[in-house]
Amino acid sequence: MKIKFLFFLLFLSSVSSAQSWFETAEKNEQARSGGMLLKRAEVQIEATEAINAMYNYNFPEAIREFGYLRAKYPEHPLPYFLFGLAEWWKIVPNTDNDMYDAKCELFMDQAIEKAEKLYDQGGNQEIEASFFLAASYAFKSRMYAERKKWLKASNAGKNALKYFDKCKGHEDLSPEMAFGDGLYNYYRQWVPENYSALKPIFWFFHEGNKSKGIGQLEWVSRNAFYTRTEAQYFLLQIYASENQHEKGYQLARYLHVTYPWNPYFHRMYARECFVTGRMQEADAAAKLILERLDNRQFGYEAASGRYASYILAYYNQFFYHNPAAAKEYYHRTINYAQANGATESGYNTSALLNLGKIADSEGNLPEAKQYYEKVIQYADKKTSQREEAKKLLANNLKRQKEQRRKK
């Protein structure tokens, strides 16, 4: 009996010690995180696999894990925001697809509702809530803009900016807070430079700085947890816009290797390989895109097919000297462009132009004429493709006239 009693005392002592250890660890974690769920290490560990699954297009796994977070933190905006983010990434490869809009909007609204209650608690909770309010409104604004619901997009955007302002200067609490500031600094300068008609809208907003914005997004992409990949997603587009293609290639390659089933990162990787002259990588990436598209892999759609087909057509025409394969891939490019309403895209007009050149080289002048006319129809007036098509068409008509004279 005495031995049993002794073991019982030892058991009670171990339980008490464990409880004391957990209480101490909890106090330390509360102090480290400032009471913010965003910064809690165990939450990030719990969310890591789910977030990786989401970006790798394993949505069933991601949603199951987000469900566990919601069960554990039902009154916090984090799980609802992640649910909404998952719906948004279903939209990303083809933004014309609106079948996920309703669920995305619902989850972002739920995140906003929870964040508003958190905001009222003040202190660090107010700052954390501001991040979720800014991010949720920003995603709603992006979605409304894609649907050309300009008033809704504007209202959601104003709310996002209001809360992004409240996040400023709190990067010491969490790197997530710098995400919105980086986006604002870059696009506040970029939009008026590229869309002069929108300049008056920005008169009432403080100035931006593209270089500073890029630097902030790069810092977020290295140091943040929840917004790391979102920052990298925007940097991919920014590097392309700024002709920083070597940076674009390095980032796209990293994202494709990290999330090999993400169709958007796959598409951008193929594109950056192509632009930077990495033929072997571009060829392999493009062929895999078309293989997955043919196998109806989720997320792979016409836009990715257009990129991949053009890359392979171009290589077959100018490097592999296989005009039959080139024509086949150019026709696939055109079909994909028509499938998602992208007939004015550069890949489509370039495909038409090159098909015209191949027809010309094969002596099929009437067919070449049709292709040149389509380029002139679809291409923007300022593009080099349109100017080249006009010259080639004039020469084509001259040659056809000479052929008729000879007959």
CSV table of C-alpha atoms in Angstrom, one decimal:
chain,number,residue,atom,x,y,z
A,1,MET,CA,0.0,0.0,0.0
A,2,LYS,CA,2.8,2.4,0.9
A,3,ILE,CA,4.5,1.8,-2.5
A,4,LYS,CA,1.2,2.4,-4.3
A,5,PHE,CA,0.7,5.6,-2.2
A,6,LEU,CA,4.2,6.7,-3.1
A,7,PHE,CA,3.6,6.2,-6.8
A,8,PHE,CA,0.3,8.2,-6.4
A,9,LEU,CA,2.2,11.1,-4.8
A,10,LEU,CA,4.8,11.0,-7.6
A,11,PHE,CA,2.0,11.0,-10.2
A,12,LEU,CA,0.3,14.0,-8.6
A,13,SER,CA,3.7,15.7,-8.4
A,14,SER,CA,4.3,15.1,-12.2
A,15,VAL,CA,0.8,16.3,-13.1
A,16,SER,CA,1.4,19.4,-11.0
A,17,SER,CA,4.8,20.0,-12.6
A,18,ALA,CA,3.4,19.5,-16.1
A,19,GLN,CA,0.5,21.9,-15.4
A,20,SER,CA,3.0,24.4,-14.0
A,21,TRP,CA,5.2,24.0,-17.1
A,22,PHE,CA,2.2,24.5,-19.5
A,23,GLU,CA,1.1,27.6,-17.5
A,24,THR,CA,4.6,29.1,-17.7
A,25,ALA,CA,4.9,28.3,-21.4
A,26,GLU,CA,1.4,29.9,-22.0
A,27,LYS,CA,2.4,33.0,-20.2
A,28,ASN,CA,5.7,33.2,-22.1
A,29,GLU,CA,3.8,32.7,-25.4
A,30,GLN,CA,1.2,35.4,-24.5
A,31,ALA,CA,4.1,37.8,-23.7
A,32,ARG,CA,5.9,36.9,-27.0
A,33,SER,CA,2.9,37.2,-29.2
A,34,GLY,CA,1.4,40.2,-27.4
A,35,GLY,CA,-1.9,38.3,-27.2
A,36,MET,CA,-2.1,38.2,-31.1
A,37,LEU,CA,-3.2,34.9,-32.7
A,38,LEU,CA,-1.3,35.9,-35.8
A,39,LYS,CA,2.0,35.6,-33.9
A,40,ARG,CA,1.3,32.5,-31.8
A,41,ALA,CA,3.9,29.8,-32.8
A,42,GLU,CA,1.6,26.8,-32.2
A,43,VAL,CA,-1.1,28.3,-34.4
A,44,GLN,CA,1.4,28.8,-37.2
A,45,ILE,CA,2.5,25.2,-36.8
A,46,GLU,CA,-1.1,24.0,-37.0
A,47,ALA,CA,-1.8,26.2,-40.0
A,48,THR,CA,1.4,25.4,-42.0
A,49,GLU,CA,0.3,22.1,-43.6
A,50,ALA,CA,-3.2,23.6,-44.4
A,51,ILE,CA,-1.8,26.7,-46.0
A,52,ASN,CA,0.8,24.7,-48.0
A,53,ALA,CA,-2.0,22.4,-49.2
A,54,MET,CA,-4.1,25.3,-50.3
A,55,TYR,CA,-1.3,26.9,-52.4
A,56,ASN,CA,-0.6,23.4,-53.8
A,57,TYR,CA,-4.3,23.1,-54.9
A,58,ASN,CA,-5.1,20.3,-52.4
A,59,PHE,CA,-8.2,22.1,-51.3
A,60,PRO,CA,-10.0,19.2,-49.5
A,61,GLU,CA,-7.0,18.9,-47.2
A,62,ALA,CA,-6.7,22.6,-46.6
A,63,ILE,CA,-10.4,23.1,-45.9
A,64,ARG,CA,-10.3,20.2,-43.4
A,65,GLU,CA,-7.4,21.7,-41.5
A,66,PHE,CA,-9.0,25.2,-41.6
A,67,GLY,CA,-12.1,23.5,-40.1
A,68,TYR,CA,-10.0,22.4,-37.1
A,69,LEU,CA,-8.8,26.0,-36.6
A,70,ARG,CA,-12.3,27.3,-36.7
A,71,ALA,CA,-13.4,24.7,-34.1
A,72,LYS,CA,-10.5,25.8,-31.8
A,73,TYR,CA,-10.9,29.5,-32.4
A,74,PRO,CA,-14.5,30.1,-33.4
A,75,GLU,CA,-14.6,33.8,-32.5
A,76,HIS,CA,-11.3,34.7,-34.3
A,77,PRO,CA,-11.3,36.0,-37.9
A,78,LEU,CA,-8.3,33.9,-38.9
A,79,PRO,CA,-10.0,30.7,-39.9
A,80,TYR,CA,-12.8,32.5,-41.8
A,81,PHE,CA,-10.2,34.6,-43.7
A,82,LEU,CA,-8.3,31.4,-44.6
A,83,PHE,CA,-11.5,29.8,-45.9
A,84,GLY,CA,-12.1,32.8,-48.0
A,85,LEU,CA,-8.6,32.8,-49.3
A,86,ALA,CA,-9.0,29.2,-50.4
A,87,GLU,CA,-12.0,30.2,-52.5
A,88,TRP,CA,-10.1,33.1,-54.0
A,89,TRP,CA,-7.3,30.8,-55.1
A,90,LYS,CA,-9.8,28.6,-56.9
A,91,ILE,CA,-10.6,31.8,-58.9
A,92,VAL,CA,-7.0,32.9,-59.6
A,93,PRO,CA,-6.1,30.7,-62.7
A,94,ASN,CA,-9.2,32.0,-64.5
A,95,THR,CA,-10.6,35.2,-63.1
A,96,ASP,CA,-13.6,35.0,-65.5
A,97,ASN,CA,-14.9,32.1,-63.5
A,98,ASP,CA,-17.4,33.4,-61.0
A,99,MET,CA,-18.6,30.0,-59.5
A,100,TYR,CA,-16.6,30.5,-56.3
A,101,ASP,CA,-17.5,34.2,-55.8
A,102,ALA,CA,-20.4,33.6,-53.4
A,103,LYS,CA,-18.5,31.4,-50.9
A,104,CYS,CA,-15.4,33.7,-51.1
A,105,GLU,CA,-17.6,36.8,-50.3
A,106,LEU,CA,-19.4,34.9,-47.5
A,107,PHE,CA,-16.2,33.9,-45.7
A,108,MET,CA,-14.6,37.3,-46.0
A,109,ASP,CA,-17.8,38.8,-44.6
A,110,GLN,CA,-17.6,36.4,-41.6
A,111,ALA,CA,-13.9,37.3,-41.1
A,112,ILE,CA,-15.0,41.0,-41.1
A,113,GLU,CA,-17.7,40.4,-38.6
A,114,LYS,CA,-15.3,38.5,-36.2
A,115,ALA,CA,-12.6,41.2,-36.8
A,116,GLU,CA,-14.9,44.0,-35.9
A,117,LYS,CA,-15.6,42.4,-32.5
A,118,LEU,CA,-11.9,41.8,-32.0
A,119,TYR,CA,-11.2,45.4,-32.9
A,120,ASP,CA,-13.4,46.7,-30.0
A,121,GLN,CA,-11.1,45.0,-27.5
A,122,GLY,CA,-8.4,47.7,-28.2
A,123,GLY,CA,-4.6,47.3,-27.8
A,124,ASN,CA,-2.8,44.7,-29.9
A,125,GLN,CA,-6.2,43.1,-30.6
A,126,GLU,CA,-7.2,46.3,-32.4
A,127,ILE,CA,-4.1,46.2,-34.5
A,128,GLU,CA,-4.5,42.5,-35.3
A,129,ALA,CA,-8.2,43.0,-36.2
A,130,SER,CA,-7.1,45.9,-38.5
A,131,PHE,CA,-5.0,43.5,-40.5
A,132,PHE,CA,-7.9,41.1,-41.0
A,133,LEU,CA,-10.3,43.9,-41.8
A,134,ALA,CA,-7.9,45.4,-44.4
A,135,ALA,CA,-7.1,42.0,-46.0
A,136,SER,CA,-10.8,40.9,-46.1
A,137,TYR,CA,-12.0,44.1,-47.7
A,138,ALA,CA,-9.1,44.1,-50.1
A,139,PHE,CA,-9.9,40.6,-51.4
A,140,LYS,CA,-13.6,41.6,-51.8
A,141,SER,CA,-12.5,44.7,-53.7
A,142,ARG,CA,-10.3,42.6,-56.0
A,143,MET,CA,-13.2,40.2,-56.7
A,144,TYR,CA,-15.7,43.0,-57.3
A,145,ALA,CA,-13.2,44.7,-59.7
A,146,GLU,CA,-12.9,41.4,-61.7
A,147,ARG,CA,-16.7,41.4,-62.0
A,148,LYS,CA,-16.7,45.1,-63.0
A,149,LYS,CA,-18.8,46.0,-60.0
A,150,TRP,CA,-16.9,49.3,-59.7
A,151,LEU,CA,-19.0,50.9,-56.9
A,152,LYS,CA,-18.7,47.8,-54.7
A,153,ALA,CA,-15.0,47.6,-55.5
A,154,SER,CA,-14.5,51.2,-54.6
A,155,ASN,CA,-16.3,51.0,-51.3
A,156,ALA,CA,-14.5,47.8,-50.3
A,157,GLY,CA,-11.2,49.4,-51.4
A,158,LYS,CA,-11.7,52.5,-49.3
A,159,ASN,CA,-12.4,50.3,-46.2
A,160,ALA,CA,-9.3,48.3,-46.9
A,161,LEU,CA,-7.2,51.4,-47.1
A,162,LYS,CA,-8.6,52.7,-43.9
A,163,TYR,CA,-7.6,49.6,-42.0
A,164,PHE,CA,-4.2,49.3,-43.8
A,165,ASP,CA,-3.5,52.8,-42.5
A,166,LYS,CA,-4.0,51.5,-38.9
A,167,CYS,CA,-1.5,48.7,-39.6
A,168,LYS,CA,1.3,51.1,-40.5
A,169,GLY,CA,4.2,51.3,-38.1
A,170,HIS,CA,3.4,48.0,-36.4
A,171,GLU,CA,5.8,45.7,-38.4
A,172,ASP,CA,7.6,45.1,-35.1
A,173,LEU,CA,4.5,43.3,-33.9
A,174,SER,CA,4.1,41.3,-37.0
A,175,PRO,CA,5.6,41.4,-40.6
A,176,GLU,CA,2.1,40.8,-41.9
A,177,MET,CA,1.4,44.5,-41.2
A,178,ALA,CA,3.8,45.7,-43.9
A,179,PHE,CA,1.9,43.8,-46.6
A,180,GLY,CA,-0.7,46.4,-47.3
A,181,ASP,CA,1.8,49.2,-47.1
A,182,GLY,CA,4.0,47.6,-49.7
A,183,LEU,CA,1.0,47.1,-52.1
A,184,TYR,CA,-0.1,50.7,-51.5
A,185,ASN,CA,3.3,52.2,-52.2
A,186,TYR,CA,3.8,50.3,-55.4
A,187,TYR,CA,0.3,50.6,-57.0
A,188,ARG,CA,-0.3,54.1,-55.8
A,189,GLN,CA,2.4,55.2,-58.2
A,190,TRP,CA,2.0,52.5,-60.8
A,191,VAL,CA,-1.7,52.9,-61.5
A,192,PRO,CA,-1.6,56.7,-62.5
A,193,GLU,CA,1.5,56.0,-64.6
A,194,ASN,CA,-0.3,53.3,-66.6
A,195,TYR,CA,-3.9,54.5,-66.5
A,196,SER,CA,-3.9,58.3,-66.9
A,197,ALA,CA,-7.8,58.4,-66.7
A,198,LEU,CA,-7.6,57.2,-63.1
A,199,LYS,CA,-5.2,60.0,-61.9
A,200,PRO,CA,-8.0,62.2,-60.5
A,201,ILE,CA,-9.1,59.3,-58.2
A,202,PHE,CA,-5.7,59.4,-56.4
A,203,TRP,CA,-5.6,63.2,-55.7
A,204,PHE,CA,-6.8,62.7,-52.2
A,205,PHE,CA,-4.4,59.9,-51.3
A,206,HIS,CA,-0.9,60.3,-50.1
A,207,GLU,CA,2.0,59.7,-52.6
A,208,GLY,CA,3.3,56.2,-53.2
A,209,ASN,CA,6.8,55.0,-54.0
A,210,LYS,CA,7.3,51.9,-56.3
A,211,SER,CA,10.8,51.1,-55.2
A,212,LYS,CA,9.8,51.3,-51.5
A,213,GLY,CA,6.8,49.2,-52.2
A,214,ILE,CA,8.8,46.5,-53.9
A,215,GLY,CA,11.3,46.5,-51.0
A,216,GLN,CA,8.5,46.2,-48.5
A,217,LEU,CA,6.9,43.3,-50.4
A,218,GLU,CA,10.2,41.5,-50.7
A,219,TRP,CA,10.7,41.9,-46.9
A,220,VAL,CA,7.2,40.5,-46.3
A,221,SER,CA,8.0,37.6,-48.6
A,222,ARG,CA,11.0,36.7,-46.5
A,223,ASN,CA,9.6,37.3,-43.0
A,224,ALA,CA,5.8,37.0,-42.9
A,225,PHE,CA,3.9,33.7,-42.4
A,226,TYR,CA,0.3,34.3,-43.6
A,227,THR,CA,1.0,36.8,-46.3
A,228,ARG,CA,4.4,35.5,-47.5
A,229,THR,CA,3.0,33.7,-50.6
A,230,GLU,CA,0.5,36.5,-51.3
A,231,ALA,CA,3.4,39.0,-51.4
A,232,GLN,CA,5.3,36.6,-53.7
A,233,TYR,CA,2.2,36.4,-55.9
A,234,PHE,CA,2.2,40.1,-56.4
A,235,LEU,CA,6.0,40.3,-56.8
A,236,LEU,CA,5.7,37.9,-59.7
A,237,GLN,CA,3.4,40.4,-61.5
A,238,ILE,CA,5.5,43.4,-60.5
A,239,TYR,CA,8.8,41.9,-61.7
A,240,ALA,CA,7.2,41.2,-65.1
A,241,SER,CA,5.8,44.7,-65.2
A,242,GLU,CA,9.2,46.2,-64.3
A,243,ASN,CA,11.1,44.0,-66.7
A,244,GLN,CA,13.0,42.4,-63.8
A,245,HIS,CA,12.7,39.0,-65.5
A,246,GLU,CA,15.7,37.4,-63.8
A,247,LYS,CA,14.1,38.1,-60.4
A,248,GLY,CA,10.8,36.9,-61.8
A,249,TYR,CA,12.4,33.6,-63.0
A,250,GLN,CA,14.0,32.9,-59.6
A,251,LEU,CA,10.8,33.6,-57.7
A,252,ALA,CA,8.6,31.7,-60.2
A,253,ARG,CA,10.9,28.7,-60.1
A,254,TYR,CA,10.9,28.7,-56.3
A,255,LEU,CA,7.1,28.8,-56.2
A,256,HIS,CA,6.6,26.1,-58.8
A,257,VAL,CA,9.0,23.8,-57.0
A,258,THR,CA,7.4,24.5,-53.7
A,259,TYR,CA,3.8,24.2,-55.0
A,260,PRO,CA,4.1,22.0,-58.1
A,261,TRP,CA,0.4,21.6,-58.6
A,262,ASN,CA,-0.4,25.3,-58.5
A,263,PRO,CA,-1.5,26.1,-62.1
A,264,TYR,CA,-0.8,29.9,-61.8
A,265,PHE,CA,2.7,29.4,-60.5
A,266,HIS,CA,3.3,26.8,-63.1
A,267,ARG,CA,2.1,29.2,-65.9
A,268,MET,CA,4.3,32.0,-64.6
A,269,TYR,CA,7.3,29.7,-64.3
A,270,ALA,CA,6.9,28.6,-67.9
A,271,ARG,CA,6.5,32.2,-69.0
A,272,GLU,CA,9.6,33.5,-67.1
A,273,CYS,CA,11.7,30.5,-68.4
A,274,PHE,CA,10.6,31.5,-71.9
A,275,VAL,CA,11.3,35.2,-71.5
A,276,THR,CA,14.8,34.6,-70.0
A,277,GLY,CA,15.8,32.2,-72.7
A,278,ARG,CA,15.8,29.0,-70.6
A,279,MET,CA,14.6,26.8,-73.5
A,280,GLN,CA,14.9,23.4,-71.9
A,281,GLU,CA,13.0,24.4,-68.8
A,282,ALA,CA,10.4,26.3,-70.7
A,283,ASP,CA,9.8,23.4,-73.1
A,284,ALA,CA,9.4,20.9,-70.2
A,285,ALA,CA,7.1,23.2,-68.2
A,286,ALA,CA,4.9,24.0,-71.2
A,287,LYS,CA,4.5,20.3,-72.1
A,288,LEU,CA,3.5,19.5,-68.5
A,289,ILE,CA,0.9,22.2,-68.5
A,290,LEU,CA,-0.7,20.9,-71.7
A,291,GLU,CA,-0.6,17.3,-70.3
A,292,ARG,CA,-2.4,18.4,-67.1
A,293,LEU,CA,-4.9,20.4,-69.1
A,294,ASP,CA,-5.6,17.4,-71.3
A,295,ASN,CA,-6.1,15.3,-68.1
A,296,ARG,CA,-8.5,18.0,-66.8
A,297,GLN,CA,-6.4,18.6,-63.7
A,298,PHE,CA,-8.2,21.1,-61.4
A,299,GLY,CA,-7.1,24.7,-62.0
A,300,TYR,CA,-5.5,24.2,-65.4
A,301,GLU,CA,-7.5,26.1,-68.0
A,302,ALA,CA,-7.4,28.0,-71.2
A,303,ALA,CA,-5.1,30.8,-70.1
A,304,SER,CA,-2.4,28.3,-69.1
A,305,GLY,CA,-3.0,26.5,-72.3
A,306,ARG,CA,-2.5,29.6,-74.3
A,307,TYR,CA,0.9,30.4,-72.7
A,308,ALA,CA,2.1,26.8,-73.0
A,309,SER,CA,1.0,26.3,-76.6
A,310,TYR,CA,2.6,29.5,-77.8
A,311,ILE,CA,5.9,28.6,-76.2
A,312,LEU,CA,6.0,25.2,-77.9
A,313,ALA,CA,4.9,26.7,-81.2
A,314,TYR,CA,7.6,29.3,-81.1
A,315,TYR,CA,10.3,26.8,-80.4
A,316,ASN,CA,9.1,24.5,-83.1
A,317,GLN,CA,9.1,27.3,-85.6
A,318,PHE,CA,12.4,29.1,-84.9
A,319,PHE,CA,14.6,26.5,-83.1
A,320,TYR,CA,13.4,23.0,-83.9
A,321,HIS,CA,12.5,23.9,-87.5
A,322,ASN,CA,9.3,21.8,-87.4
A,323,PRO,CA,6.7,24.0,-89.2
A,324,ALA,CA,4.0,21.3,-88.9
A,325,ALA,CA,4.3,21.1,-85.1
A,326,ALA,CA,4.6,24.9,-84.9
A,327,LYS,CA,1.3,25.3,-86.8
A,328,GLU,CA,-0.4,22.7,-84.6
A,329,TYR,CA,0.6,24.5,-81.4
A,330,TYR,CA,-0.2,28.0,-82.9
A,331,HIS,CA,-3.7,26.7,-83.6
A,332,ARG,CA,-4.0,25.4,-80.0
A,333,THR,CA,-2.9,28.9,-78.9
A,334,ILE,CA,-5.7,30.5,-80.9
A,335,ASN,CA,-8.3,28.0,-79.7
A,336,TYR,CA,-7.4,28.6,-76.1
A,337,ALA,CA,-7.5,32.4,-76.6
A,338,GLN,CA,-11.0,32.1,-78.1
A,339,ALA,CA,-12.1,29.8,-75.2
A,340,ASN,CA,-11.4,32.5,-72.6
A,341,GLY,CA,-12.1,35.6,-74.6
A,342,ALA,CA,-8.4,36.6,-75.0
A,343,THR,CA,-8.4,37.2,-78.8
A,344,GLU,CA,-6.7,40.5,-78.2
A,345,SER,CA,-3.8,39.0,-76.1
A,346,GLY,CA,-0.3,39.2,-77.4
A,347,TYR,CA,0.1,35.4,-77.6
A,348,ASN,CA,-3.0,35.2,-79.8
A,349,THR,CA,-2.0,38.0,-82.2
A,350,SER,CA,1.6,36.7,-82.4
A,351,ALA,CA,0.3,33.2,-83.1
A,352,LEU,CA,-1.8,34.6,-86.0
A,353,LEU,CA,1.1,36.6,-87.3
A,354,ASN,CA,3.5,33.7,-87.3
A,355,LEU,CA,0.9,31.4,-89.0
A,356,GLY,CA,0.7,34.1,-91.7
A,357,LYS,CA,4.5,34.0,-92.1
A,358,ILE,CA,4.5,30.2,-92.3
A,359,ALA,CA,1.8,30.2,-94.9
A,360,ASP,CA,3.7,32.9,-96.8
A,361,SER,CA,6.9,30.8,-96.8
A,362,GLU,CA,4.9,27.8,-98.1
A,363,GLY,CA,3.5,29.9,-100.9
A,364,ASN,CA,-0.1,29.9,-99.6
A,365,LEU,CA,-0.7,33.6,-100.1
A,366,PRO,CA,-4.5,33.6,-99.6
A,367,GLU,CA,-4.2,31.8,-96.3
A,368,ALA,CA,-1.4,34.2,-95.2
A,369,LYS,CA,-3.6,37.2,-96.1
A,370,GLN,CA,-6.4,35.9,-93.8
A,371,TYR,CA,-4.0,35.6,-90.8
A,372,TYR,CA,-2.6,39.1,-91.4
A,373,GLU,CA,-6.1,40.5,-91.5
A,374,LYS,CA,-7.0,38.9,-88.2
A,375,VAL,CA,-3.9,40.3,-86.6
A,376,ILE,CA,-5.0,43.8,-87.7
A,377,GLN,CA,-8.5,43.1,-86.4
A,378,TYR,CA,-7.4,41.9,-82.9
A,379,ALA,CA,-4.1,43.6,-82.1
A,380,ASP,CA,-4.0,47.0,-80.3
A,381,LYS,CA,-3.2,49.9,-82.7
A,382,LYS,CA,0.0,50.6,-80.8
A,383,THR,CA,1.5,47.1,-81.0
A,384,SER,CA,4.4,46.1,-83.2
A,385,GLN,CA,2.5,43.0,-84.4
A,386,ARG,CA,-0.2,45.2,-86.0
A,387,GLU,CA,2.3,47.4,-87.8
A,388,GLU,CA,4.2,44.3,-89.0
A,389,ALA,CA,1.0,42.6,-90.2
A,390,LYS,CA,0.0,45.7,-92.2
A,391,LYS,CA,3.4,45.7,-94.0
A,392,LEU,CA,3.2,42.0,-94.6
A,393,LEU,CA,-0.4,42.3,-95.9
A,394,ALA,CA,0.6,45.0,-98.3
A,395,ASN,CA,3.5,42.9,-99.6
A,396,ASN,CA,1.2,39.8,-99.8
A,397,LEU,CA,-1.5,41.7,-101.8
A,398,LYS,CA,1.3,43.0,-104.2
A,399,ARG,CA,2.6,39.4,-104.7
A,400,GLN,CA,-0.9,38.0,-105.3
A,401,LYS,CA,-1.5,40.8,-107.9
A,402,GLU,CA,1.7,39.9,-109.7
A,403,GLN,CA,0.8,36.2,-109.7
A,404,ARG,CA,-2.6,37.1,-111.3
A,405,ARG,CA,-0.8,39.1,-114.0
A,406,LYS,CA,1.5,36.3,-114.9
A,407,LYS,CA,-1.5,34.0,-115.4
